mmCIF file of C-alpha atoms in Angstrom:
data_model
loop_
_atom_site.group_PDB
_atom_site.id
_atom_site.type_symbol
_atom_site.label_atom_id
_atom_site.label_comp_id
_atom_site.label_asym_id
_atom_site.label_seq_id
_atom_site.Cartn_x
_atom_site.Cartn_y
_atom_site.Cartn_z
ATOM 1 C CA UNK U 1 0.000 0.000 0.000
ATOM 2 C CA UNK U 2 2.793 2.427 0.835
ATOM 3 C CA UNK U 3 4.284 1.934 -2.629
ATOM 4 C CA UNK U 4 1.037 2.748 -4.477
ATOM 5 C CA UNK U 5 0.417 6.165 -6.103
ATOM 6 C CA UNK U 6 -1.243 8.544 -3.635
ATOM 7 C CA UNK U 7 0.034 6.492 -0.698
ATOM 8 C CA UNK U 8 0.057 7.917 2.783
ATOM 9 C CA UNK U 9 3.367 9.531 3.722
ATOM 10 C CA UNK U 10 5.884 7.297 5.448
ATOM 11 C CA UNK U 11 7.213 8.201 8.841
ATOM 12 C CA UNK U 12 10.938 8.829 8.568
ATOM 13 C CA UNK U 13 13.285 9.065 11.490
ATOM 14 C CA UNK U 14 15.216 12.279 11.346
ATOM 15 C CA UNK U 15 17.856 11.127 13.827
ATOM 16 C CA UNK U 16 19.400 7.633 13.651
ATOM 17 C CA UNK U 17 19.479 7.275 17.423
ATOM 18 C CA UNK U 18 19.424 9.144 20.650
ATOM 19 C CA UNK U 19 20.108 8.492 24.283
ATOM 20 C CA UNK U 20 17.698 7.888 27.124
ATOM 21 C CA UNK U 21 19.742 8.311 30.283
ATOM 22 C CA UNK U 22 20.864 10.585 33.059
ATOM 23 C CA UNK U 23 23.043 13.517 31.979
ATOM 24 C CA UNK U 24 26.440 12.061 30.955
ATOM 25 C CA UNK U 25 28.189 14.338 33.448
ATOM 26 C CA UNK U 26 26.588 12.130 36.151
ATOM 27 C CA UNK U 27 27.994 8.852 34.784
ATOM 28 C CA UNK U 28 30.419 7.017 37.016
ATOM 29 C CA UNK U 29 33.304 4.877 35.835
ATOM 30 C CA UNK U 30 30.996 2.143 34.484
ATOM 31 C CA UNK U 31 27.832 2.123 32.401
ATOM 32 C CA UNK U 32 25.576 -0.440 30.807
ATOM 33 C CA UNK U 33 24.476 0.183 27.216
ATOM 34 C CA UNK U 34 21.125 -1.318 26.207
ATOM 35 C CA UNK U 35 19.135 -0.935 22.994
ATOM 36 C CA UNK U 36 15.725 0.314 23.978
ATOM 37 C CA UNK U 37 14.128 2.579 26.560
ATOM 38 C CA UNK U 38 12.086 -0.288 28.009
ATOM 39 C CA UNK U 39 15.298 -2.275 28.519
ATOM 40 C CA UNK U 40 16.642 0.662 30.514
ATOM 41 C CA UNK U 41 13.441 0.911 32.540
ATOM 42 C CA UNK U 42 13.647 -2.806 33.367
ATOM 43 C CA UNK U 43 17.183 -2.381 34.711
ATOM 44 C CA UNK U 44 16.160 0.687 36.707
ATOM 45 C CA UNK U 45 13.240 -1.274 38.189
ATOM 46 C CA UNK U 46 15.722 -4.004 39.163
ATOM 47 C CA UNK U 47 17.760 -1.521 41.184
ATOM 48 C CA UNK U 48 20.354 -0.025 38.868
ATOM 49 C CA UNK U 49 20.911 3.706 39.333
ATOM 50 C CA UNK U 50 19.813 6.076 36.588
ATOM 51 C CA UNK U 51 23.421 7.102 35.899
ATOM 52 C CA UNK U 52 24.458 3.465 35.343
ATOM 53 C CA UNK U 53 22.191 2.548 32.397
ATOM 54 C CA UNK U 54 22.065 4.154 28.952
ATOM 55 C CA UNK U 55 19.463 3.249 26.348
ATOM 56 C CA UNK U 56 20.891 3.899 22.913
ATOM 57 C CA UNK U 57 17.369 3.987 21.457
ATOM 58 C CA UNK U 58 18.779 1.937 18.623
ATOM 59 C CA UNK U 59 22.277 0.587 18.162
ATOM 60 C CA UNK U 60 24.202 3.708 17.176
ATOM 61 C CA UNK U 61 26.937 5.131 19.328
ATOM 62 C CA UNK U 62 29.446 7.854 18.702
ATOM 63 C CA UNK U 63 32.447 7.116 20.946
ATOM 64 C CA UNK U 64 32.845 10.760 21.896
ATOM 65 C CA UNK U 65 29.407 10.536 23.536
ATOM 66 C CA UNK U 66 31.027 8.527 26.345
ATOM 67 C CA UNK U 67 32.550 10.869 28.927
ATOM 68 C CA UNK U 68 36.190 10.421 29.862
ATOM 69 C CA UNK U 69 35.353 9.104 33.332
ATOM 70 C CA UNK U 70 33.662 6.001 31.867
ATOM 71 C CA UNK U 71 36.326 3.296 32.018
ATOM 72 C CA UNK U 72 34.070 0.192 31.887
ATOM 73 C CA UNK U 73 31.259 -0.394 29.389
ATOM 74 C CA UNK U 74 28.850 -3.313 29.553
ATOM 75 C CA UNK U 75 27.408 -3.932 26.093
ATOM 76 C CA UNK U 76 24.014 -5.448 26.886
ATOM 77 C CA UNK U 77 22.168 -5.092 23.601
ATOM 78 C CA UNK U 78 19.582 -7.641 22.486
ATOM 79 C CA UNK U 79 20.530 -11.315 22.299
ATOM 80 C CA UNK U 80 19.211 -11.885 18.765
ATOM 81 C CA UNK U 81 21.468 -11.957 15.690
ATOM 82 C CA UNK U 82 21.142 -8.225 14.906
ATOM 83 C CA UNK U 83 21.861 -7.381 18.562
ATOM 84 C CA UNK U 84 24.992 -9.545 18.605
ATOM 85 C CA UNK U 85 26.166 -7.991 15.331
ATOM 86 C CA UNK U 86 25.656 -4.528 16.841
ATOM 87 C CA UNK U 87 27.623 -5.487 19.952
ATOM 88 C CA UNK U 88 30.560 -6.636 17.824
ATOM 89 C CA UNK U 89 30.412 -3.433 15.774
ATOM 90 C CA UNK U 90 30.412 -1.349 18.953
ATOM 91 C CA UNK U 91 33.387 -3.301 20.325
ATOM 92 C CA UNK U 92 35.421 -2.269 17.283
ATOM 93 C CA UNK U 93 34.192 1.327 17.451
ATOM 94 C CA UNK U 94 34.839 1.819 21.175
ATOM 95 C CA UNK U 95 38.183 -0.003 21.123
ATOM 96 C CA UNK U 96 39.385 2.086 18.195
ATOM 97 C CA UNK U 97 38.427 5.268 20.049
ATOM 98 C CA UNK U 98 39.874 4.275 23.455
ATOM 99 C CA UNK U 99 41.825 0.996 23.709
ATOM 100 C CA UNK U 100 42.121 1.459 27.498
ATOM 101 C CA UNK U 101 38.358 1.295 28.074
ATOM 102 C CA UNK U 102 37.306 -2.152 29.333
ATOM 103 C CA UNK U 103 34.381 -3.771 27.533
ATOM 104 C CA UNK U 104 32.105 -6.519 28.834
ATOM 105 C CA UNK U 105 29.832 -8.357 26.406
ATOM 106 C CA UNK U 106 26.526 -9.200 28.027
ATOM 107 C CA UNK U 107 23.668 -9.896 25.639
ATOM 108 C CA UNK U 108 20.725 -11.731 27.192
ATOM 109 C CA UNK U 109 21.305 -15.474 26.748
ATOM 110 C CA UNK U 110 18.532 -16.469 24.351
ATOM 111 C CA UNK U 111 19.182 -20.198 24.690
ATOM 112 C CA UNK U 112 17.438 -20.149 28.089
ATOM 113 C CA UNK U 113 14.172 -19.070 26.401
ATOM 114 C CA UNK U 114 13.583 -16.235 28.921
ATOM 115 C CA UNK U 115 13.555 -13.475 26.299
ATOM 116 C CA UNK U 116 15.716 -11.759 23.696
ATOM 117 C CA UNK U 117 15.999 -8.438 25.534
ATOM 118 C CA UNK U 118 16.096 -7.197 29.118
ATOM 119 C CA UNK U 119 12.590 -5.763 29.043
ATOM 120 C CA UNK U 120 11.043 -9.061 27.976
ATOM 121 C CA UNK U 121 13.081 -10.960 30.562
ATOM 122 C CA UNK U 122 12.048 -8.503 33.309
ATOM 123 C CA UNK U 123 8.352 -8.738 32.429
ATOM 124 C CA UNK U 124 8.468 -12.555 32.354
ATOM 125 C CA UNK U 125 10.834 -13.358 35.246
ATOM 126 C CA UNK U 126 11.536 -10.201 37.245
ATOM 127 C CA UNK U 127 15.054 -9.854 38.660
ATOM 128 C CA UNK U 128 15.788 -13.531 37.885
ATOM 129 C CA UNK U 129 15.569 -12.676 34.183
ATOM 130 C CA UNK U 130 18.261 -10.029 34.631
ATOM 131 C CA UNK U 131 20.701 -12.251 36.546
ATOM 132 C CA UNK U 132 23.349 -12.186 33.802
ATOM 133 C CA UNK U 133 23.599 -8.404 33.567
ATOM 134 C CA UNK U 134 23.457 -8.047 37.371
ATOM 135 C CA UNK U 135 26.314 -10.532 37.737
ATOM 136 C CA UNK U 136 28.409 -8.894 34.995
ATOM 137 C CA UNK U 137 27.985 -5.409 36.468
ATOM 138 C CA UNK U 138 28.882 -6.661 39.964
ATOM 139 C CA UNK U 139 32.121 -8.225 38.649
ATOM 140 C CA UNK U 140 33.479 -4.824 37.604
ATOM 141 C CA UNK U 141 35.690 -3.571 40.406
#
């Protein structure tokens, strides 16, 4: 229908991504990057502080968006194939920008059938569904 003459106008995103987070000046030395705003809300509901979780609202990141004080980044994008591909792309991008920054790969494990993203896992299993990201974040000293 959208390809037919006289079709309704398509909605086009004018910005490839944006952030949903606390002001970056408030970030500590570690942050968790998730894809969507509902993933961020799930982690906040589980007890993470607002300055610890950033929703990319997509999968785009410009390395200079990360303040200098951030030394540890948990890449917790979706556990599906596109999410994993985005994580690997971000590893290259962040490492190229700052090889000293420590990266932790933490997609939701989809083989346990609890959900492909943190929001789905939270709604189905509560904090138990977020065990992997909680454990990864706690390991960062």
